[in-house]
């Protein structure tokens, strides 16, 4: 087992176990209890917890502060960082800040456009894009250099992640895009929520044909539907989301009071199927504002208990 | 060309409400092509303002002039003999022309008569689209002559993002995904393999970020 | 048909309503017209394809400006008919004259007179 960082997530993956990650959205206020409560719901069932960075461009408590809260609880946080809100000075500075608290995972993203959020009239930065942020973290870690070329004392030790969306268009560049992120230095990816398993498997096959699964840990993104309404919303309203009709039909086909349960069933079955897919290294379970369901999903999917690594 | 849009008359009125005489100055270049600040639009604004002032029971002299260009000292000289009789000028040139006019006549109040929008082209009559942000370091050679800095809402150098759907941008179904266009174009050129080359971190110092920019050409300066 | 239409209408002939410019309309009001209306061919029947559609857009634009400057956008309108519809022409003429009369005279005339009066007094 060879790891580059002290990240628990990296250790779990390197030891050949399926990894399980989840995520928490920080509150729209300064109460730390919100994030602590969410984390406590899932902490025994996951290896690492992503903290979103002002997701959908809605202003929230910063990802870094929330990550520090998790770190203080003994969890392994994944610092999500979008290039929308910070230039290269702020990005590098926040990376160092996180590293000073021994936060060992980072997820490099470009971020949703600000027009989706609560500051539609604001500027966006995009000094770097997500691939360039990956390169930046790698340079800071492996070369102990800032982008400007100066040396970093006590460089960050971060396991470098990114998102991958097998379902966005154009499909033909979706695997090349993964290859590009790997070339930039990414070590794990968490995918967009998977509902179209056939398409995901097709994407995985193309990735395997190129041997990419040997160069990056792929964590399959899983989000249980709470209701048929949510399934329809994800299908019709969320760009880059692929929800097949059968899935919507299946959840809509059960009485309303059983839809949440059916959503969990679908999620668990999907995980079980994807566990068999070569190259899938783990699961990123995003139960949106439904964190209390993560333990059940993880247990039913046969991913519990989580391995002890050190 | 530089594309400008009409400024609401109410906004212009608010700025020039106090004057007794006003010159509306159009420009024969870009703003004429995009029908925002040429001779015709000068006539319309002048007529509207004359009616407005008259309706307020005030006699305000509102005259019209349209220069060949306002982004050129030479043409701005043409009004030197007449501008002094006016309390203010509303320039219907782009932001460049407005400022050049003001610089030419330091004591003359100059107000904008249009909203200057972007560098673009006429897609069809009544539809102008942006194509360049003047970053000062053109990358079109590498992107199949489609500019991601201008046309991607996140100006991704290594796109498309996960929001590209059926060729459209996630922020609006009316916006084409720049990276879909780039990929289509690279494919048409038989250069899709270049897609996997990582775009290096961009030097934005020649962009707005570097502060006000100049192009100095000593080879043609005297 | 010797049809009568109101005598306070001054007809300006153009080859097509597409020739009517927004400036023509605005100038008419500056010069004291109480109302302006354009009578074009039926939509879809323009000899030049889109002349009457352009005219409608310009009328709308002029109406907006007249509203903004306080003259009143209802004073400018568009009507469509085909060349054989003399009685309809008369009907529209009467209708519009009635509407404009209800709106009263162009406020600019009064304003101009007021300014003149002040000048004379001074």
XYZ file of C-alpha atoms in Angstrom:
654
model
C 0.000 0.000 0.000
C 1.555 3.221 -1.140
C 0.007 6.528 -0.252
C 1.132 10.059 -0.883
C -0.724 11.731 1.955
C -1.966 11.013 5.469
C -5.549 11.062 4.148
C -7.723 8.335 5.609
C -9.701 8.223 2.392
C -6.538 7.573 0.418
C -5.516 4.809 2.828
C -8.868 3.053 2.542
C -8.683 3.200 -1.238
C -5.049 2.160 -1.387
C -5.756 -0.858 0.818
C -8.236 -2.070 -1.765
C -11.440 -1.498 0.176
C -14.471 0.164 -1.300
C -14.391 3.687 0.053
C -17.516 5.488 1.216
C -17.773 9.225 1.284
C -20.702 11.495 1.905
C -21.221 15.190 2.049
C -22.586 17.928 4.242
C -23.685 21.340 3.152
C -22.680 24.039 5.656
C -25.483 26.131 7.154
C -26.674 29.517 6.034
C -25.624 30.963 9.330
C -22.795 30.760 11.798
C -24.073 27.997 14.083
C -21.438 25.254 14.129
C -23.876 22.803 15.692
C -25.617 22.327 12.354
C -22.561 20.857 10.716
C -21.562 18.924 13.830
C -25.007 17.353 14.029
C -24.941 16.331 10.365
C -21.449 14.904 10.738
C -22.401 12.893 13.794
C -25.235 11.256 11.878
C -22.839 9.767 9.351
C -19.403 9.656 10.922
C -19.300 5.931 11.650
C -20.495 4.963 8.200
C -18.141 6.910 5.967
C -14.398 7.299 5.466
C -14.468 10.956 4.606
C -16.992 13.763 4.396
C -17.113 16.362 1.661
C -17.979 19.879 2.705
C -19.529 21.761 -0.141
C -18.285 25.201 -1.131
C -21.273 27.509 -1.483
C -23.068 24.906 -3.557
C -25.397 26.124 -6.291
C -23.830 29.523 -5.627
C -25.906 30.079 -2.504
C -23.877 31.868 0.154
C -23.179 29.689 3.187
C -20.652 29.190 5.946
C -17.305 28.621 4.272
C -16.188 25.130 3.453
C -12.839 25.584 5.181
C -14.342 26.543 8.552
C -16.797 23.660 8.382
C -13.952 21.282 7.475
C -12.054 22.439 10.547
C -15.118 21.647 12.656
C -15.134 18.093 11.255
C -11.419 17.736 11.761
C -11.887 18.699 15.408
C -14.415 15.858 15.690
C -11.811 13.449 14.359
C -13.360 13.061 10.921
C -11.523 13.149 7.605
C -12.993 16.102 5.714
C -12.821 16.658 1.961
C -12.450 20.366 1.320
C -14.484 21.259 -1.751
C -13.052 24.273 -3.473
C -14.578 26.075 -6.425
C -12.682 28.422 -8.711
C -15.726 30.650 -9.093
C -15.137 32.794 -6.030
C -11.381 33.025 -5.574
C -8.395 33.948 -7.662
C -5.129 32.051 -7.530
C -3.909 34.010 -4.521
C -6.974 33.144 -2.460
C -7.053 29.529 -3.654
C -3.443 28.886 -2.665
C -3.900 30.771 0.566
C -6.975 28.732 1.536
C -5.166 25.526 0.622
C -2.413 26.455 3.043
C -4.975 27.415 5.652
C -6.612 24.016 5.311
C -3.252 22.295 5.383
C -2.430 24.074 8.639
C -5.355 22.168 10.166
C -4.147 18.956 8.531
C -7.060 18.717 6.169
C -5.853 16.061 3.794
C -8.414 15.912 1.006
C -9.422 18.480 -1.543
C -11.999 18.346 -4.302
C -11.238 20.743 -7.159
C -14.307 22.167 -8.910
C -15.211 25.057 -11.123
C -18.504 25.610 -9.254
C -22.029 26.301 -10.385
C -22.560 29.597 -12.143
C -23.511 32.419 -9.803
C -26.762 32.951 -11.682
C -28.162 29.898 -9.854
C -27.562 31.366 -6.418
C -28.457 34.243 -4.156
C -25.964 36.695 -5.660
C -26.997 36.654 -9.288
C -25.619 40.146 -9.880
C -22.171 39.261 -8.573
C -18.936 38.768 -10.443
C -17.344 35.404 -10.923
C -13.609 34.911 -10.876
C -12.553 31.770 -12.758
C -8.932 32.822 -12.740
C -8.209 29.082 -12.863
C -10.486 26.262 -13.915
C -10.882 22.956 -12.082
C -8.091 21.243 -14.056
C -5.740 24.086 -13.310
C -6.676 23.975 -9.631
C -5.750 20.274 -9.638
C -2.379 21.221 -11.140
C -1.964 23.934 -8.544
C -2.547 21.620 -5.572
C -0.226 19.040 -7.079
C 2.519 21.583 -7.600
C 2.119 22.911 -4.068
C 2.216 19.394 -2.632
C 4.765 17.582 -4.787
C 7.109 20.402 -5.673
C 6.518 22.482 -2.542
C 6.168 25.480 -4.824
C 3.665 28.254 -5.190
C 2.364 28.968 -8.674
C 4.659 31.980 -8.625
C 7.628 29.656 -8.185
C 8.559 30.398 -4.588
C 9.111 27.631 -2.073
C 6.441 26.591 0.376
C 7.509 25.798 3.888
C 5.556 22.779 5.145
C 3.687 22.136 1.892
C 0.096 20.854 1.961
C -0.410 17.105 2.038
C -3.643 16.681 0.202
C -5.222 13.784 -1.599
C -6.415 15.418 -4.798
C -9.925 14.890 -6.052
C -12.276 16.230 -8.661
C -15.734 15.651 -10.013
C -16.530 13.646 -13.121
C -19.801 13.731 -14.956
C -20.281 10.772 -17.288
C -23.691 12.068 -18.335
C -23.078 15.598 -19.529
C -22.638 16.344 -23.208
C -20.848 15.715 -25.434
C -20.512 12.089 -24.311
C -17.568 11.362 -26.586
C -15.244 13.602 -24.597
C -16.408 12.463 -21.168
C -13.707 9.821 -20.848
C -11.034 11.999 -22.517
C -11.988 14.632 -19.983
C -11.340 12.181 -17.155
C -7.995 11.398 -18.779
C -7.253 15.082 -18.847
C -7.974 15.433 -15.146
C -5.715 12.463 -14.439
C -2.986 14.089 -16.506
C -3.481 17.233 -14.430
C -2.850 15.197 -11.291
C -6.183 14.082 -9.922
C -6.101 10.976 -7.715
C -9.771 10.355 -7.029
C -12.969 11.425 -8.678
C -16.503 11.476 -7.394
C -19.058 11.196 -10.149
C -22.300 12.970 -10.768
C -25.311 11.145 -9.282
C -25.800 7.932 -11.207
C -29.305 6.855 -12.182
C -28.574 5.657 -15.702
C -26.456 2.654 -14.758
C -26.114 1.400 -18.331
C -24.623 4.655 -19.469
C -22.327 4.801 -16.474
C -21.118 1.275 -17.228
C -20.501 2.267 -20.830
C -18.432 5.214 -19.619
C -16.538 2.947 -17.233
C -15.829 0.502 -20.022
C -14.318 3.188 -22.238
C -12.302 4.401 -19.251
C -11.105 0.851 -18.539
C -10.171 0.326 -22.193
C -7.766 3.188 -21.729
C -6.582 1.861 -18.383
C -7.733 4.984 -16.616
C -9.225 3.069 -13.692
C -5.702 2.082 -12.739
C -4.626 5.702 -12.470
C -7.504 7.168 -10.538
C -9.954 5.993 -7.878
C -13.475 6.355 -9.179
C -16.168 6.856 -6.544
C -19.655 6.404 -7.943
C -22.009 9.231 -6.973
C -25.258 8.092 -5.367
C -28.199 10.259 -4.354
C -31.391 8.603 -3.139
C -34.656 10.111 -4.316
C -36.943 11.226 -1.526
C -39.978 11.274 -3.782
C -41.178 10.974 -7.359
C -41.273 14.770 -7.441
C -37.565 14.945 -6.710
C -36.869 12.354 -9.422
C -38.800 14.405 -11.964
C -37.071 17.593 -10.853
C -33.625 16.009 -11.211
C -34.585 14.627 -14.601
C -36.005 17.806 -16.052
C -34.405 20.685 -14.244
C -30.852 19.805 -13.279
C -28.406 20.274 -16.170
C -26.060 17.357 -16.767
C -28.298 14.881 -14.893
C -29.491 11.683 -16.576
C -32.540 10.092 -14.961
C -34.067 7.368 -17.140
C -37.851 7.180 -17.457
C -37.950 3.694 -15.875
C -36.456 5.057 -12.683
C -39.013 7.862 -12.478
C -41.766 5.344 -13.264
C -40.572 2.963 -10.592
C -40.642 5.524 -7.800
C -43.845 7.113 -9.059
C -45.408 3.658 -9.135
C -45.471 3.248 -5.367
C -47.801 5.106 -2.995
C -46.526 8.472 -1.875
C -45.836 7.332 1.688
C -43.560 4.562 0.381
C -41.674 6.621 -2.179
C -38.844 7.578 0.174
C -38.300 3.912 0.979
C -38.369 3.026 -2.704
C -35.803 5.770 -3.321
C -33.506 4.127 -0.777
C -34.139 0.721 -2.373
C -33.142 2.039 -5.791
C -30.002 3.571 -4.313
C -28.991 0.378 -2.485
C -29.626 -1.791 -5.549
C -27.578 0.564 -7.690
C -24.655 0.372 -5.295
C -24.874 -3.410 -5.258
C -24.805 -3.540 -9.039
C -21.966 -1.041 -9.350
C -19.845 -2.880 -6.780
C -19.425 -5.505 -9.484
C -18.142 -3.013 -12.044
C -14.400 -3.180 -12.457
C -12.816 0.165 -11.764
C -15.400 1.410 -9.277
C -13.411 2.027 -6.124
C -16.094 3.320 -3.850
C -19.248 5.310 -3.419
C -20.014 8.927 -2.764
C -23.401 8.947 -1.068
C -24.963 12.364 -1.285
C -28.234 12.268 0.621
C -29.260 15.848 0.094
C -30.648 17.247 3.366
C -31.308 13.601 4.259
C -28.036 12.723 5.974
C -29.803 10.499 8.527
C -30.409 7.955 5.758
C -26.727 7.495 4.929
C -26.110 4.819 7.602
C -29.060 2.753 6.385
C -27.909 2.935 2.766
C -24.337 2.053 3.666
C -25.403 -0.854 5.834
C -27.917 -2.286 3.386
C -25.392 -1.977 0.560
C -23.000 -4.158 2.530
C -20.459 -1.413 3.015
C -20.542 -1.490 6.817
C -18.508 -1.599 8.984
C -15.957 0.734 7.554
C -12.413 -0.629 7.584
C -9.980 0.598 10.175
C -6.836 1.967 8.615
C -3.830 3.648 10.092
C -17.282 46.180 -33.597
C -18.195 47.599 -30.230
C -21.821 46.844 -29.503
C -23.903 49.272 -27.496
C -27.534 49.280 -26.463
C -30.055 52.039 -26.019
C -30.029 53.764 -22.665
C -33.490 54.442 -21.240
C -34.491 58.044 -21.949
C -35.516 58.461 -18.305
C -31.934 57.813 -17.234
C -30.567 60.386 -19.654
C -33.205 62.910 -18.601
C -32.152 62.487 -14.986
C -28.590 63.498 -15.849
C -29.354 66.452 -18.102
C -32.433 67.829 -16.392
C -30.658 71.013 -15.328
C -29.241 72.176 -18.653
C -30.425 74.977 -20.892
C -28.669 73.780 -23.981
C -27.576 70.365 -24.999
C -25.703 68.810 -27.868
C -26.438 65.209 -28.752
C -23.365 63.777 -30.428
C -23.594 60.553 -32.408
C -20.872 58.462 -33.947
C -20.778 57.060 -37.455
C -18.882 53.928 -36.537
C -19.864 50.863 -34.508
C -22.836 52.402 -32.712
C -24.352 53.305 -36.082
C -24.095 49.693 -37.217
C -25.686 48.414 -34.023
C -28.365 51.111 -34.252
C -27.697 52.568 -30.833
C -25.893 55.854 -31.394
C -25.813 56.827 -35.056
C -27.428 59.787 -36.779
C -30.876 58.209 -36.619
C -30.714 57.481 -32.901
C -29.337 60.969 -32.263
C -32.414 62.343 -34.035
C -34.769 60.227 -31.983
C -33.169 61.089 -28.646
C -32.979 64.785 -29.530
C -36.627 64.825 -30.554
C -37.658 63.012 -27.397
C -35.674 65.373 -25.183
C -37.049 68.459 -26.938
C -40.564 67.203 -26.307
C -39.734 66.327 -22.735
C -38.314 69.748 -21.909
C -41.098 71.554 -23.726
C -43.690 69.534 -21.868
C -42.002 70.649 -18.647
C -42.542 74.210 -19.810
C -38.837 74.740 -20.377
C -37.118 76.003 -23.443
C -33.974 73.936 -23.887
C -31.896 74.073 -27.014
C -31.258 70.499 -28.111
C -29.050 70.164 -31.169
C -27.723 67.221 -33.086
C -24.384 66.362 -34.571
C -22.909 63.067 -35.681
C -19.167 62.684 -35.987
C -17.282 60.328 -38.220
C -15.712 58.865 -35.087
C -15.502 59.906 -31.480
C -12.522 57.710 -30.695
C -10.256 59.958 -32.727
C -8.916 63.379 -31.754
C -9.056 64.540 -35.344
C -12.793 64.133 -35.699
C -13.494 65.492 -32.237
C -11.824 68.718 -33.359
C -14.696 69.297 -35.773
C -17.020 70.437 -33.013
C -14.506 72.684 -31.242
C -16.153 75.827 -32.563
C -19.646 74.878 -31.538
C -19.396 72.919 -28.283
C -18.841 75.956 -26.138
C -22.366 77.172 -26.663
C -23.773 74.106 -24.914
C -24.149 73.389 -21.217
C -23.513 69.702 -21.817
C -23.082 66.992 -24.399
C -24.771 63.617 -24.490
C -22.423 61.356 -26.396
C -24.033 58.430 -28.102
C -20.696 56.880 -28.961
C -19.396 53.834 -27.107
C -17.711 54.290 -23.746
C -14.454 54.923 -25.548
C -15.843 57.763 -27.619
C -17.614 59.297 -24.634
C -14.368 59.435 -22.665
C -12.314 60.687 -25.575
C -14.800 63.478 -26.156
C -14.654 64.425 -22.484
C -10.849 64.377 -22.533
C -10.862 66.623 -25.586
C -13.087 69.193 -23.869
C -12.092 69.143 -20.201
C -14.580 71.751 -19.028
C -17.564 70.356 -20.847
C -19.962 68.063 -18.972
C -20.345 64.887 -21.033
C -22.988 62.235 -20.357
C -23.401 58.776 -21.822
C -26.286 58.287 -24.210
C -25.894 54.528 -24.635
C -24.910 51.498 -22.592
C -21.734 50.067 -24.087
C -21.955 46.289 -23.982
C -19.236 44.270 -25.677
C -17.147 43.467 -28.724
C -19.333 41.515 -31.056
C -21.021 41.133 -34.361
C -24.448 41.331 -35.955
C -25.935 37.845 -35.991
C -28.990 39.230 -37.721
C -30.814 42.542 -37.654
C -31.641 43.324 -34.045
C -29.402 40.598 -32.637
C -25.822 41.277 -31.659
C -23.578 38.688 -30.079
C -20.337 38.824 -28.146
C -17.242 37.189 -29.586
C -14.172 38.702 -27.938
C -13.169 39.984 -24.522
C -9.825 41.378 -25.571
C -7.713 39.295 -23.180
C -4.645 40.430 -25.069
C -3.269 36.938 -25.618
C -5.334 35.194 -28.232
C -5.809 31.454 -27.854
C -8.157 30.902 -30.796
C -5.492 28.905 -32.626
C -5.850 26.207 -29.995
C -9.604 26.224 -29.612
C -10.750 25.864 -33.190
C -11.411 29.605 -33.442
C -14.106 29.543 -30.758
C -13.259 31.665 -27.724
C -14.016 29.949 -24.395
C -13.068 33.066 -22.453
C -15.871 34.960 -24.117
C -18.390 32.263 -24.792
C -18.156 29.975 -21.766
C -20.010 31.450 -18.785
C -17.204 30.193 -16.545
C -14.519 31.015 -19.107
C -13.183 27.471 -18.670
C -9.919 26.853 -20.446
C -10.423 23.095 -20.088
C -14.138 22.625 -20.572
C -16.882 21.703 -20.913
C -18.170 21.588 -17.368
C -20.700 19.040 -16.188
C -23.555 21.373 -17.034
C -23.207 21.108 -20.808
C -26.450 19.602 -22.012
C -27.470 18.971 -25.626
C -25.079 21.637 -26.807
C -26.454 24.272 -24.449
C -25.022 26.036 -21.430
C -26.400 25.235 -17.997
C -27.127 28.856 -17.242
C -29.489 29.388 -20.151
C -30.931 27.254 -22.919
C -30.406 30.157 -25.331
C -26.651 30.054 -24.845
C -24.615 27.580 -26.801
C -22.019 25.635 -24.855
C -18.721 27.089 -26.042
C -16.940 23.822 -25.435
C -19.468 21.881 -27.458
C -18.722 24.332 -30.288
C -14.989 23.893 -29.785
C -15.269 20.108 -29.821
C -17.509 20.141 -32.912
C -15.056 22.397 -34.646
C -11.968 20.384 -33.646
C -13.760 17.305 -34.926
C -14.574 18.984 -38.234
C -10.924 19.940 -38.538
C -9.780 16.404 -37.703
C -8.032 17.685 -34.590
C -10.117 16.209 -31.780
C -7.024 14.507 -30.346
C -5.823 17.986 -29.342
C -8.696 18.169 -26.875
C -6.674 16.205 -24.355
C -3.862 18.720 -24.228
C -4.103 20.556 -20.947
C -4.464 24.268 -21.277
C -1.826 25.904 -19.108
C -2.784 28.365 -16.405
C -3.492 31.588 -18.204
C -1.494 34.755 -17.850
C -4.228 37.318 -17.303
C -1.834 40.243 -17.011
C -2.744 41.346 -20.534
C -6.421 41.148 -19.602
C -8.373 43.691 -17.558
C -6.602 42.233 -14.522
C -3.342 43.889 -15.524
C -4.817 47.377 -15.204
C -5.535 49.815 -18.035
C -3.857 48.561 -21.152
C -1.903 50.176 -23.935
C -0.674 48.970 -27.257
C 2.610 50.691 -28.027
C 3.969 50.293 -31.518
C 7.299 51.966 -31.750
C 7.724 50.734 -35.300
C 5.021 53.093 -36.474
C 5.389 55.933 -34.009
C 7.259 59.045 -35.100
C -68.364 55.930 -53.100
C -68.061 59.476 -52.000
C -67.250 58.762 -48.398
C -66.574 61.547 -45.949
C -63.816 61.312 -43.373
C -62.889 63.921 -40.770
C -61.303 66.989 -42.303
C -58.745 67.448 -39.529
C -56.739 64.531 -40.861
C -53.767 65.420 -42.976
C -52.905 62.467 -45.187
C -49.258 61.904 -45.987
C -48.809 59.354 -48.707
C -45.965 56.905 -48.596
C -45.269 54.021 -50.959
C -45.512 51.599 -48.033
C -45.937 52.062 -44.275
C -42.454 50.577 -44.097
C -41.302 54.014 -45.233
C -42.692 55.619 -42.097
C -39.807 56.325 -39.794
C -39.994 56.816 -36.074
C -38.463 60.239 -36.630
C -41.354 61.247 -38.918
C -43.743 60.431 -36.130
C -41.784 62.206 -33.391
C -41.279 65.313 -35.553
C -45.006 65.449 -36.229
C -45.642 65.711 -32.507
C -42.854 68.242 -32.068
C -44.583 70.330 -34.700
C -47.881 70.111 -32.906
C -49.822 67.148 -34.274
C -52.383 65.852 -31.780
C -52.174 62.327 -33.073
C -50.539 60.243 -35.755
C -51.688 56.979 -37.158
C -50.359 54.807 -39.892
C -52.666 52.838 -42.146
C -50.955 49.881 -43.701
C -51.960 46.835 -45.677
C -53.246 43.772 -43.896
C -50.517 41.896 -42.098
C -49.215 39.187 -44.372
C -50.268 41.126 -47.477
C -47.434 43.635 -47.645
C -46.238 44.159 -51.198
C -42.737 44.481 -49.749
C -43.294 41.528 -47.403
C -42.585 43.174 -44.059
C -43.118 46.923 -44.498
C -46.294 47.048 -42.427
C -44.712 44.881 -39.728
C -41.800 47.256 -39.469
C -44.244 50.141 -39.285
C -46.025 48.504 -36.364
C -42.752 48.102 -34.478
C -41.864 51.738 -35.100
C -45.278 52.893 -33.973
C -44.856 50.892 -30.776
C -41.427 52.381 -30.229
C -42.718 55.899 -30.834
C -45.596 55.271 -28.417
C -43.130 54.255 -25.732
C -41.057 57.402 -26.238
C -44.164 59.611 -26.228
C -45.225 58.021 -22.951
C -41.787 58.654 -21.487
C -41.699 62.329 -22.440
C -45.250 62.946 -21.267
C -46.991 63.436 -24.589
C -48.867 60.149 -24.372
C -48.342 56.971 -26.326
C -52.022 56.498 -27.178
C -51.692 59.346 -29.625
C -49.903 57.145 -32.088
C -51.530 54.055 -33.525
C -51.457 51.581 -36.355
C -54.367 50.305 -38.420
C -54.429 47.720 -41.181
C -56.852 47.353 -44.068
C -56.817 46.346 -47.696
C -57.027 48.869 -50.531
C -60.696 48.096 -51.323
C -61.968 48.911 -47.863
C -62.948 52.562 -48.173
C -65.690 52.357 -45.551
C -63.291 50.785 -43.073
C -60.809 53.589 -43.754
C -63.484 56.070 -42.821
C -64.464 54.069 -39.755
C -60.878 54.023 -38.500
C -60.439 57.714 -39.245
C -63.511 58.620 -37.206
C -62.555 56.248 -34.433
C -59.073 57.666 -34.100
C -60.187 61.278 -34.287
C -62.673 60.514 -31.514
C -59.983 58.905 -29.374
C -57.515 61.735 -29.887
C -60.192 64.323 -29.124
C -60.824 62.569 -25.865
C -57.125 62.831 -25.053
C -57.252 66.546 -25.811
C -54.730 68.619 -27.689
C -51.025 67.799 -27.852
C -49.702 69.105 -24.490
C -46.636 70.502 -26.241
C -48.757 73.169 -27.947
C -49.959 74.453 -24.623
C -46.466 74.299 -23.177
C -45.099 76.240 -26.115
C -47.789 78.870 -25.755
C -46.976 79.165 -22.051
C -43.311 79.749 -22.745
C -44.180 82.326 -25.405
C -46.497 84.126 -22.991
C -43.789 84.321 -20.338
C -41.393 85.715 -22.905
C -43.865 88.358 -23.996
C -44.508 89.335 -20.398
C -40.763 89.685 -19.813
